[in-house]
XYZ file of C-alpha atoms in Angstrom:
659
model
C -113.693 65.295 -127.105
C -114.311 63.673 -123.707
C -110.950 61.889 -123.925
C -109.177 65.159 -124.674
C -110.825 66.932 -121.712
C -109.978 63.992 -119.413
C -106.302 64.046 -120.465
C -106.110 67.819 -119.939
C -107.531 67.454 -116.415
C -105.109 64.612 -115.613
C -102.197 66.713 -116.892
C -103.195 69.752 -114.796
C -103.697 67.692 -111.625
C -100.454 65.707 -111.971
C -98.404 68.789 -112.835
C -99.865 70.682 -109.854
C -99.001 67.901 -107.393
C -95.417 67.574 -108.692
C -94.931 71.356 -108.740
C -96.149 71.687 -105.144
C -93.868 68.859 -103.953
C -90.840 70.307 -105.758
C -91.546 73.785 -104.361
C -91.896 72.478 -100.791
C -88.580 70.633 -101.040
C -86.840 73.730 -102.424
C -88.233 75.992 -99.657
C -87.259 73.531 -96.914
C -83.664 73.316 -98.175
C -83.385 77.108 -98.463
C -84.863 77.609 -94.950
C -82.260 75.199 -93.574
C -79.441 77.254 -95.119
C -80.936 80.536 -93.835
C -81.193 79.116 -90.293
C -77.542 78.038 -90.479
C -76.580 81.611 -91.469
C -78.430 82.956 -88.403
C -76.692 80.449 -86.111
C -73.312 81.267 -87.677
C -73.729 85.020 -87.127
C -74.906 84.402 -83.521
C -71.835 82.258 -82.858
C -69.363 84.821 -84.208
C -71.147 87.641 -82.370
C -71.053 85.706 -79.073
C -67.343 84.899 -79.540
C -66.572 88.586 -80.105
C -68.596 89.597 -77.027
C -66.800 86.925 -74.961
C -63.506 88.445 -76.117
C -64.675 91.899 -74.939
C -65.939 90.621 -71.559
C -62.675 88.768 -70.878
C -60.744 91.922 -71.805
C -62.963 94.021 -69.516
C -62.460 91.574 -66.632
C -58.692 91.737 -67.096
C -58.798 95.556 -66.996
C -60.991 95.372 -63.868
C -58.514 93.062 -62.103
C -55.600 95.368 -62.936
C -57.455 98.410 -61.582
C -58.638 96.561 -58.452
C -55.028 95.663 -57.637
C -53.566 99.116 -58.308
C -53.180 100.922 -54.966
C -52.442 104.301 -56.606
C -55.748 104.274 -58.518
C -57.656 103.280 -55.367
C -55.963 106.039 -53.368
C -56.623 108.809 -55.923
C -60.275 107.831 -56.454
C -60.801 107.486 -52.677
C -59.321 110.922 -51.969
C -61.593 112.472 -54.590
C -64.769 111.361 -52.763
C -64.976 114.294 -50.332
C -62.463 116.667 -51.946
C -63.151 120.244 -53.033
C -63.485 121.165 -56.692
C -59.882 122.401 -56.854
C -58.602 119.254 -55.149
C -60.631 117.033 -57.466
C -59.122 118.784 -60.488
C -55.631 117.931 -59.239
C -56.570 114.334 -58.402
C -58.293 113.948 -61.764
C -55.189 115.114 -63.600
C -52.999 112.662 -61.646
C -55.388 109.755 -62.321
C -55.551 110.594 -66.007
C -51.743 110.650 -66.364
C -51.487 107.377 -64.407
C -54.011 105.601 -66.690
C -53.055 107.225 -70.007
C -50.565 104.493 -71.127
C -53.020 101.719 -70.252
C -55.891 103.531 -71.992
C -53.785 103.852 -75.131
C -53.270 100.082 -75.219
C -56.896 99.102 -74.564
C -58.181 101.768 -76.981
C -56.255 100.026 -79.764
C -58.204 96.844 -78.916
C -61.568 98.558 -79.385
C -62.283 99.973 -75.891
C -64.005 103.245 -76.785
C -64.833 104.641 -73.327
C -63.134 104.215 -69.937
C -64.588 106.365 -67.148
C -65.067 106.755 -63.377
C -68.239 108.007 -61.632
C -69.047 108.690 -57.977
C -71.822 106.877 -56.023
C -74.230 109.742 -56.901
C -73.600 108.966 -60.646
C -71.665 112.193 -61.257
C -68.740 111.788 -63.630
C -65.254 112.143 -62.136
C -63.072 111.208 -65.159
C -63.649 110.298 -68.808
C -60.395 108.925 -70.240
C -61.657 109.504 -73.790
C -62.614 113.126 -72.971
C -60.903 114.273 -69.709
C -62.086 117.883 -70.137
C -65.718 116.860 -69.672
C -66.693 115.906 -66.078
C -69.034 116.676 -63.204
C -72.266 115.968 -65.137
C -74.998 113.815 -63.559
C -75.538 110.570 -65.509
C -78.443 109.203 -63.426
C -81.109 109.758 -66.088
C -78.764 109.181 -69.015
C -76.847 106.013 -68.173
C -78.886 103.124 -66.777
C -75.768 100.978 -66.287
C -74.123 103.456 -63.877
C -77.371 103.984 -61.993
C -77.907 100.228 -61.501
C -74.249 99.411 -60.745
C -74.186 102.011 -57.944
C -77.641 101.080 -56.687
C -77.480 97.268 -56.727
C -73.662 96.918 -56.336
C -73.738 94.447 -59.242
C -71.937 94.342 -62.589
C -74.104 95.506 -65.531
C -73.266 94.180 -69.020
C -75.077 95.070 -72.232
C -75.698 97.466 -75.111
C -76.579 101.032 -74.138
C -76.872 104.501 -75.675
C -75.002 107.294 -73.898
C -75.113 111.042 -74.298
C -73.338 111.041 -77.686
C -72.710 107.449 -78.730
C -73.746 103.827 -78.254
C -71.548 100.933 -77.106
C -71.417 97.509 -75.455
C -70.767 98.418 -71.830
C -69.219 96.661 -68.832
C -70.015 98.708 -65.676
C -69.158 97.463 -62.172
C -69.090 98.862 -58.593
C -65.667 99.912 -57.249
C -64.397 99.596 -53.661
C -61.273 100.481 -51.699
C -59.310 97.859 -49.744
C -61.517 98.445 -46.663
C -64.671 97.639 -48.652
C -65.908 101.235 -48.912
C -67.984 101.863 -52.032
C -66.252 104.513 -54.177
C -68.575 104.513 -57.195
C -68.535 102.690 -60.528
C -66.096 102.149 -63.420
C -67.007 101.397 -67.003
C -65.281 100.025 -70.108
C -67.150 100.249 -73.428
C -66.666 98.387 -76.713
C -67.617 100.306 -79.851
C -69.801 98.771 -82.565
C -67.053 99.890 -84.963
C -64.630 97.410 -83.363
C -67.313 94.675 -83.398
C -67.614 95.115 -87.172
C -63.821 95.185 -87.595
C -63.509 91.961 -85.543
C -66.198 90.171 -87.596
C -64.477 91.246 -90.826
C -60.806 90.642 -89.900
C -61.152 87.405 -87.885
C -64.362 85.796 -89.163
C -64.408 87.324 -92.694
C -67.999 88.532 -92.209
C -68.983 91.844 -93.844
C -71.521 93.479 -91.527
C -73.564 96.616 -90.925
C -74.401 97.877 -87.431
C -77.847 99.520 -87.300
C -79.044 101.635 -84.369
C -82.671 102.685 -83.829
C -82.725 106.462 -84.246
C -85.353 106.806 -81.488
C -82.773 106.018 -78.761
C -80.706 109.118 -79.519
C -81.171 112.426 -77.750
C -82.407 114.800 -80.450
C -80.032 117.531 -79.240
C -77.071 115.248 -79.914
C -77.796 115.430 -83.641
C -77.599 119.213 -83.513
C -73.981 119.161 -82.283
C -70.672 118.133 -83.795
C -69.810 116.177 -80.640
C -70.776 112.701 -81.861
C -67.989 110.140 -81.441
C -69.533 107.753 -83.974
C -70.667 109.009 -87.406
C -74.011 107.840 -88.820
C -76.103 107.916 -91.962
C -79.650 106.649 -92.663
C -79.726 102.857 -92.981
C -80.444 101.340 -96.392
C -82.166 98.389 -94.653
C -84.872 100.194 -92.621
C -86.082 103.777 -92.295
C -86.156 103.683 -88.448
C -82.459 102.788 -88.134
C -79.158 104.631 -88.592
C -76.055 103.001 -90.086
C -72.801 103.322 -88.078
C -70.055 104.344 -90.531
C -66.644 102.606 -90.448
C -63.382 102.836 -92.396
C -64.734 100.131 -94.698
C -67.971 101.993 -95.473
C -68.435 102.909 -99.126
C -71.475 105.021 -99.967
C -71.326 103.962 -103.620
C -71.508 100.292 -102.699
C -74.313 100.992 -100.217
C -76.363 102.751 -102.898
C -75.746 99.854 -105.294
C -76.839 97.279 -102.638
C -79.986 99.291 -101.965
C -80.926 99.316 -105.676
C -80.024 95.713 -106.540
C -80.888 93.874 -103.281
C -82.586 95.802 -100.466
C -85.257 97.549 -102.580
C -86.538 94.130 -103.722
C -86.694 92.869 -100.119
C -87.978 96.052 -98.422
C -91.454 94.813 -97.465
C -90.137 91.436 -96.285
C -87.454 93.087 -94.095
C -89.961 95.561 -92.605
C -92.353 92.763 -91.624
C -89.625 90.631 -90.016
C -87.986 93.530 -88.118
C -91.402 94.235 -86.568
C -91.224 90.749 -84.963
C -87.891 91.652 -83.220
C -86.386 88.212 -83.765
C -83.304 86.968 -85.677
C -84.021 86.350 -89.351
C -82.383 85.990 -92.753
C -83.608 86.875 -96.250
C -82.048 86.296 -99.659
C -81.967 87.804 -103.154
C -81.001 85.766 -106.207
C -78.453 87.639 -108.351
C -76.962 86.890 -111.772
C -74.348 84.326 -110.686
C -74.969 83.799 -106.962
C -77.388 84.451 -104.119
C -76.889 87.167 -101.488
C -78.069 86.322 -97.950
C -78.750 89.203 -95.519
C -78.863 88.078 -91.873
C -80.300 90.280 -89.087
C -79.274 89.653 -85.438
C -81.239 91.824 -82.924
C -79.416 93.579 -80.045
C -81.374 94.475 -76.873
C -80.578 97.291 -74.456
C -79.621 96.780 -70.809
C -82.610 98.641 -69.358
C -85.840 97.567 -71.052
C -84.560 94.474 -72.866
C -86.025 95.991 -76.030
C -84.473 95.611 -79.506
C -82.582 98.848 -80.230
C -79.967 97.692 -82.756
C -79.139 95.014 -85.321
C -75.952 93.374 -86.563
C -76.558 92.763 -90.279
C -74.257 90.468 -92.301
C -74.031 90.115 -96.077
C -72.895 86.757 -97.539
C -72.835 85.286 -101.039
C -74.212 81.726 -101.124
C -73.764 79.540 -104.177
C -75.822 76.677 -102.702
C -79.138 78.577 -102.705
C -78.371 79.835 -106.207
C -77.861 76.230 -107.376
C -81.012 75.044 -105.561
C -83.142 77.655 -107.363
C -81.406 76.944 -110.669
C -82.010 73.189 -110.317
C -85.599 73.865 -109.208
C -86.327 75.864 -112.382
C -84.701 73.210 -114.577
C -86.692 70.463 -112.870
C -89.950 72.374 -113.482
C -89.187 72.724 -117.191
C -88.135 69.074 -117.605
C -91.190 67.905 -115.675
C -93.557 70.038 -117.749
C -92.120 68.894 -121.097
C -91.942 65.240 -120.040
C -95.495 65.246 -118.724
C -96.777 66.871 -121.916
C -95.093 64.223 -124.073
C -96.357 61.386 -121.879
C -99.964 62.656 -121.931
C -99.803 63.211 -125.669
C -98.482 59.669 -126.223
C -101.232 58.134 -124.072
C -103.910 60.270 -125.765
C -102.692 59.323 -129.225
C -102.791 55.583 -128.481
C -106.222 55.703 -126.857
C -107.616 57.833 -129.663
C -106.232 55.452 -132.280
C -107.946 52.522 -130.572
C -111.287 54.369 -130.542
C -110.974 55.234 -134.222
C -110.206 51.610 -135.051
C -113.261 50.390 -133.147
C -115.493 52.906 -134.925
C -114.146 51.779 -138.292
C -114.870 48.109 -137.535
C -118.403 49.014 -136.453
C -119.100 50.878 -139.706
C -117.857 48.003 -141.842
C -119.963 45.516 -139.890
C -123.070 47.613 -140.580
C -122.143 47.752 -144.251
C -121.874 43.962 -144.345
C -125.348 43.546 -142.806
C -126.868 45.963 -145.332
C -125.419 44.064 -148.342
C -127.002 40.675 -147.655
C -128.597 40.305 -151.156
C -125.551 38.840 -152.722
C -123.644 36.114 -150.914
C -120.556 36.588 -153.065
C -120.392 40.261 -152.344
C -120.815 39.525 -148.648
C -117.906 37.059 -148.803
C -115.724 39.648 -150.512
C -116.649 42.241 -147.941
C -115.978 39.794 -145.094
C -112.628 38.843 -146.636
C -111.674 42.508 -146.975
C -112.671 43.183 -143.385
C -110.674 40.154 -142.259
C -107.587 41.413 -144.088
C -107.953 44.876 -142.655
C -108.326 43.401 -139.180
C -105.120 41.411 -139.695
C -103.380 44.605 -140.796
C -104.749 46.368 -137.734
C -103.536 43.568 -135.475
C -100.088 43.837 -137.060
C -100.096 47.572 -136.473
C -101.180 47.041 -132.859
C -98.343 44.545 -132.408
C -95.883 47.093 -133.760
C -97.302 49.753 -131.445
C -97.004 47.382 -128.474
C -93.393 46.598 -129.386
C -92.589 50.318 -129.608
C -94.389 50.888 -126.321
C -92.334 48.153 -124.620
C -89.108 49.701 -125.950
C -90.232 53.120 -124.732
C -91.019 51.707 -121.290
C -87.563 50.077 -121.123
C -85.946 53.412 -122.072
C -87.954 55.284 -119.423
C -87.014 52.678 -116.767
C -83.331 53.132 -117.633
C -83.731 56.928 -117.422
C -85.429 56.553 -114.057
C -82.530 54.410 -112.777
C -80.087 57.095 -113.929
C -82.101 59.834 -112.185
C -82.199 57.732 -108.993
C -78.384 57.309 -109.118
C -78.006 61.079 -109.468
C -80.313 61.637 -106.485
C -78.246 59.146 -104.427
C -75.170 61.224 -105.279
C -77.069 64.381 -104.278
C -77.912 62.789 -100.921
C -74.217 61.943 -100.431
C -73.266 65.563 -101.219
C -75.944 66.784 -98.779
C -74.336 64.607 -96.085
C -70.951 66.104 -96.946
C -72.517 69.561 -96.545
C -73.676 68.541 -93.069
C -70.132 67.301 -92.313
C -68.686 70.676 -93.328
C -71.175 72.316 -90.945
C -70.062 69.865 -88.247
C -66.397 70.776 -88.822
C -67.332 74.461 -88.473
C -69.022 73.708 -85.123
C -66.099 71.519 -83.935
C -63.511 74.134 -84.849
C -65.160 77.070 -83.102
C -64.242 75.969 -79.574
C -60.538 75.127 -80.250
C -60.161 78.283 -82.383
C -61.659 80.318 -79.531
C -59.260 78.635 -77.051
C -56.256 79.357 -79.336
C -57.374 82.999 -79.782
C -57.932 83.483 -76.024
C -54.616 81.801 -75.113
C -52.577 83.879 -77.574
C -54.326 87.091 -76.441
C -53.591 86.144 -72.834
C -49.863 85.784 -73.588
C -49.812 89.245 -75.194
C -51.652 90.857 -72.269
C -49.492 89.093 -69.655
C -46.424 90.317 -71.534
C -47.790 93.897 -71.599
C -48.482 93.889 -67.868
C -45.208 92.174 -67.010
C -46.803 89.105 -65.403
C -45.744 86.492 -67.991
C -43.695 83.630 -66.528
C -42.127 80.544 -68.139
C -44.554 78.024 -66.593
C -47.557 80.019 -67.818
C -46.012 80.349 -71.273
C -45.313 76.592 -71.582
C -48.842 75.653 -70.393
C -50.434 78.089 -72.814
C -48.284 76.874 -75.735
C -49.195 73.255 -74.885
C -52.865 74.224 -74.861
C -52.505 75.875 -78.294
C -50.669 72.782 -79.633
C -53.325 70.381 -78.238
C -56.123 72.312 -79.915
C -54.163 72.515 -83.179
C -53.723 68.698 -83.103
C -57.484 68.381 -82.549
C -58.128 70.508 -85.649
C -55.719 68.336 -87.664
C -57.479 65.117 -86.552
C -60.834 66.581 -87.620
C -59.442 67.217 -91.122
C -58.067 63.622 -91.365
C -61.414 62.097 -90.321
C -63.299 64.218 -92.845
C -60.828 63.285 -95.637
C -61.264 59.576 -94.880
C -65.059 59.971 -95.094
C -65.270 61.906 -98.369
C -62.684 59.726 -100.216
C -65.546 57.409 -101.149
C -63.075 54.492 -101.142
C -65.369 51.532 -101.925
C -62.981 48.733 -100.962
C -64.226 45.679 -99.121
C -62.017 45.084 -96.106
C -61.962 43.823 -92.535
C -62.617 46.646 -90.063
C -63.481 47.205 -86.386
C -67.134 48.110 -85.787
C -66.278 50.116 -82.651
C -63.675 52.213 -84.523
C -66.186 52.898 -87.302
C -68.767 54.089 -84.729
C -66.098 56.277 -83.070
C -65.206 57.785 -86.473
C -68.897 58.502 -87.173
C -69.303 60.177 -83.748
C -66.280 62.391 -84.411
C -67.732 63.468 -87.774
C -71.045 64.571 -86.188
C -69.495 65.860 -82.935
C -70.178 69.497 -83.857
C -73.871 68.780 -84.504
C -74.115 66.825 -81.223
C -72.718 69.751 -79.233
C -74.686 72.423 -81.110
C -78.031 70.712 -80.498
C -77.176 69.498 -76.972
C -77.744 65.819 -77.758
C -76.799 63.262 -75.097
C -75.188 60.178 -76.726
C -75.458 56.961 -74.641
C -73.077 54.280 -75.962
C -72.804 50.541 -75.247
C -70.174 49.263 -77.716
C -68.661 45.767 -77.757
C -64.903 45.949 -78.301
C -64.002 42.930 -80.469
C -66.543 42.959 -83.336
C -64.935 42.662 -86.806
C -66.890 43.086 -90.083
C -65.787 42.266 -93.628
C -67.473 44.966 -95.691
C -67.466 48.606 -96.770
C -66.471 50.799 -93.824
C -67.161 54.147 -95.498
C -70.675 53.103 -96.568
C -71.546 51.943 -93.034
C -70.447 55.391 -91.762
C -72.804 56.996 -94.315
C -75.693 54.822 -93.059
C -75.045 55.798 -89.422
C -74.979 59.500 -90.408
C -78.319 59.187 -92.288
C -80.025 57.544 -89.282
C -78.450 60.077 -86.868
C -79.649 63.043 -88.968
C -83.248 61.739 -88.928
C -83.110 61.301 -85.130
C -81.523 64.741 -84.661
C -84.233 66.484 -86.745
C -86.976 64.902 -84.621
C -85.246 65.745 -81.316
C -84.800 69.405 -82.326
C -88.592 69.703 -82.779
C -89.228 68.500 -79.218
C -90.575 71.037 -76.715
C -87.631 71.109 -74.262
C -87.121 73.329 -71.235
C -85.297 76.490 -72.232
C -83.660 79.122 -70.044
C -81.548 82.198 -70.741
C -78.304 83.343 -69.137
C -77.015 86.920 -68.704
C -75.801 87.122 -72.316
C -79.221 86.008 -73.605
C -77.895 82.595 -74.765
C -80.228 79.576 -74.863
C -79.513 76.701 -72.483
C -81.246 73.444 -73.360
C -81.988 70.621 -70.933
C -80.172 67.928 -72.945
C -81.561 65.178 -70.687
C -84.605 65.302 -73.019
C -82.480 64.784 -76.194
C -81.168 61.211 -76.114
C -79.657 58.896 -78.738
C -78.573 55.349 -77.761
C -76.099 53.264 -79.830
C -75.590 49.599 -78.898
C -73.456 46.942 -80.650
C -73.515 43.193 -79.959
C -73.239 39.786 -81.647
C -75.655 36.891 -82.088
C -74.115 33.709 -83.547
C -72.535 34.811 -86.867
C -74.241 38.227 -86.984
C -73.250 41.701 -85.739
C -76.168 43.762 -84.453
C -76.247 47.579 -84.329
C -79.174 49.299 -82.554
C -79.754 53.062 -82.804
C -82.584 54.458 -80.701
C -83.836 57.980 -79.836
C -86.515 59.456 -77.567
C -88.097 61.598 -80.289
C -91.615 60.146 -79.847
C -91.469 57.399 -82.491
C -92.846 57.025 -86.010
C -96.590 56.964 -86.801
C -97.921 53.435 -87.403
C -99.222 54.169 -90.900
C -95.861 55.720 -91.883
C -93.572 53.066 -90.351
C -93.820 50.536 -93.257
C -92.908 53.269 -95.804
C -89.762 54.818 -94.262
C -87.384 52.921 -96.588
C -89.305 53.735 -99.778
C -87.650 56.162 -102.257
C -88.785 59.812 -102.182
C -90.886 59.184 -99.089
C -90.472 61.908 -96.469
C -92.298 63.204 -93.388
C -91.772 66.034 -90.966
C -89.420 63.674 -89.143
C -87.398 63.473 -92.378
C -88.197 66.854 -93.886
C -84.724 67.813 -95.048
C -83.091 66.546 -98.229
C -84.619 64.552 -101.087
C -86.386 61.798 -99.129
C -83.714 59.280 -100.196
C -81.640 59.109 -96.986
C -83.216 55.976 -95.477
C -83.840 54.433 -98.912
C -80.124 54.773 -99.690
C -79.295 53.367 -96.225
C -81.516 50.342 -96.943
C -79.778 49.660 -100.284
C -76.263 50.060 -98.817
C -77.030 47.605 -95.970
C -79.127 45.012 -97.869
C -77.645 45.063 -101.394
C -74.142 46.321 -100.609
C -73.314 44.395 -97.415
C -75.764 41.416 -97.424
C -77.346 42.642 -94.180
C -80.793 43.605 -92.946
C -82.316 46.784 -91.488
C -85.666 47.370 -89.833
C -87.392 50.298 -88.106
C -89.612 49.927 -85.044
C -91.003 51.993 -82.167
C -89.812 51.310 -78.617
C -91.022 52.455 -75.179
C -88.315 52.433 -72.512
C -87.152 53.912 -69.200
C -83.961 55.891 -68.705
C -82.845 58.025 -65.775
C -86.132 57.480 -63.946
C -88.187 58.780 -66.912
C -90.335 56.960 -69.474
C -89.719 57.648 -73.156
C -90.929 56.540 -76.590
C -88.793 56.687 -79.710
C -87.803 55.154 -83.033
C -85.300 52.277 -83.123
C -83.295 51.142 -86.168
C -81.772 47.632 -86.016
C -78.973 46.758 -88.479
C -77.767 43.154 -88.828
C -74.484 42.433 -90.675
C -72.552 39.186 -91.241
C -69.417 38.808 -89.125
C -66.006 38.339 -90.744
C-alpha cells in the first residue's frame, strides 16, 4: 500500500513539472508570434502614414508656389461678404481639378481658414463656410496660434480623419491663415488591404462625436456599433459585410470579450487569438491618439489567420497526451517490478520460518531446504529474464529518445528559418517603401508637368537598385535553407558576411550596433551552411538579452520609438593561431550567471536569456562545432571598455581547424 501511494505521488509531481514546463514553452512561443503581429501592423500603419504626409507636403509645396491661390486668399482677408463669395468661387474653380486628383488618393478634406479660425473654403463642401472652428478643430487653432504644422488624428464637426494643418503666408511673409489636408480612415483601410493584404477595422470612440451630429444625415463617414468593444463605433467601407461581422462576433469576439475589454483599458497595442477548427485567428489592436490630449480615441484592428499558433497548440496537446500515457506506463512498470521483489522476499521469509518449525525430522528438513533451493534458483532465473527484458526496454527507450532529440533539432532549424523569414520581411520593407515612393513621385511629377528625363532616369535607377537588393536577399535565403551538407573549402569572412545579411532585418529592427574585426584570408575546410546556423543561434541569444536591456527611449512627432543603439552592441572578431581559426562573438548584455554558465550547452536547458524556442539552440551549436567540424566552443563572461564606457557581456569562442 505504501509503495502504491509513493508511486502515485511521484507520478503526480513529475507530471505537474513536465506540464508546467511544456505550458511555459508554448505560451512563450505564442507571445513571440503575437508581438511580431503587433510590430507588423505598426510598420504597415507607419508606412501608410508616411505616404500621406509626403503627399500632403507635395500638395503644400504646389499651393505655396501658386501665385493665383496666394492672391485670391490674400484678397479675401479684408473683403466684404459679397467680395468673399466671388473670391471663394474663383478659388474653388482654380483648385477643383487638383482636388479631384488628390481625392482619388484618399484626401477627404481640403480647406482654407482665416487667422481667426473662420472657414473660408471647404473643397469637399463649398456651400458651407463662415463658421468658427476655434472650439471644434484643435489643429486649426494651434496652427494659427503657434504658426507650426500640426499632424495627427482628429475629430471634426461631422467626421474624423488624419489631418495635416499648416500656417499659410503670402510672398511678403504675411500670415493669411491655415490650410488643411485630411486622410480618411476609409483610405487607410483600403491601403492596408490593397498594398499590404491586411484586413482591418477602424474603430472610433463614440465619446469624441458631437451628439447632434448623430441626429443629422450630414455624416461623411457611415458608422455602426463595433463588434469588438461597446464604447467604439466601426467605420463602414465598401468591403464591410454585416453578415461576416456578425459571424466573427459569434465565433471569435464573443469568446475574447473580457480579454479585449481589459487590454483596451490599458490603452496600449496588444494582440489576442482564438483557435478555430483548422487555423488560429489573431486580432491585433493598434491605438491611435488624438492631436490635442494625446489620448487614445481610435484603434486600427487587423484580422489574420496564423497556422503556426494552431500547430503550436496542436503539438502542445499531443505532447501532453503522449507524456501522460508514457509516464503512466513507466510508473506502472517500476511499481510492478518493485512489488514483485517484495512478494518474493515475503515468500522466502515464510518458507524459512516453515523450515525452522519442522526441525524434528532431519530428512524432512533436507527436503524442504532442497525445495527452497530449487525455488530460489527458479526465482533467480526469473530475475535474470526480467533484467534482460529491462535492458532491452532501456535500449529501446534510449533509441526513442535519440529520435525525439533529432526531431527537436529539426524543429530548432525550422524555428531559425522562421526568424529568417521575419528578417526578410524587415529587410524588404525599406526597399519596397523606396520603390513605392519613387513610382508615386514619377506619377505626381507627370501630373504636375515637372517630370524631366534626368529625374526619370535617377528614379528608375533607384527602383532597379532596390529590386536587385531584393533579389540578392532571396538568393542568400535560398543558399541558407538548402541544407546542403557538403564539406568544402570556404572563406570565413564571406560566411560571416552571408550570416550578417540573413539577420540584417533583425539588426535594423532592434537597433543593434555590429562591430566587426574580420581577417580577410582565413579558409576553412568544413560545412559552411552549418557554421552559418551556429552564428545565427549565438546571435539570437545575444539579441534576446539586448532587447531586455533598459535603454534610453525617446519619441518623435509620429510617436515612433527611437532607441539609443550605443547600448546594444555585438562584436565579431576572426583571427588565426597556428593551425586554428578563432571566432569570437561578444555582446554587452550583462553576461551569464555563474551558476548557469556551465549548463548553457546542455540539451533542453533554457533561461530568460534563452527563453525562446526549445532550449536546444546552443546544444545544437555545440554538436555542430564539436562533432560535425572537429572544433571547440566555450562560453565565458567578459568585462571590457568601448567608446569610453565600461560593459559586461557574454563571449562565445569558436575554434576550428584551418584548411
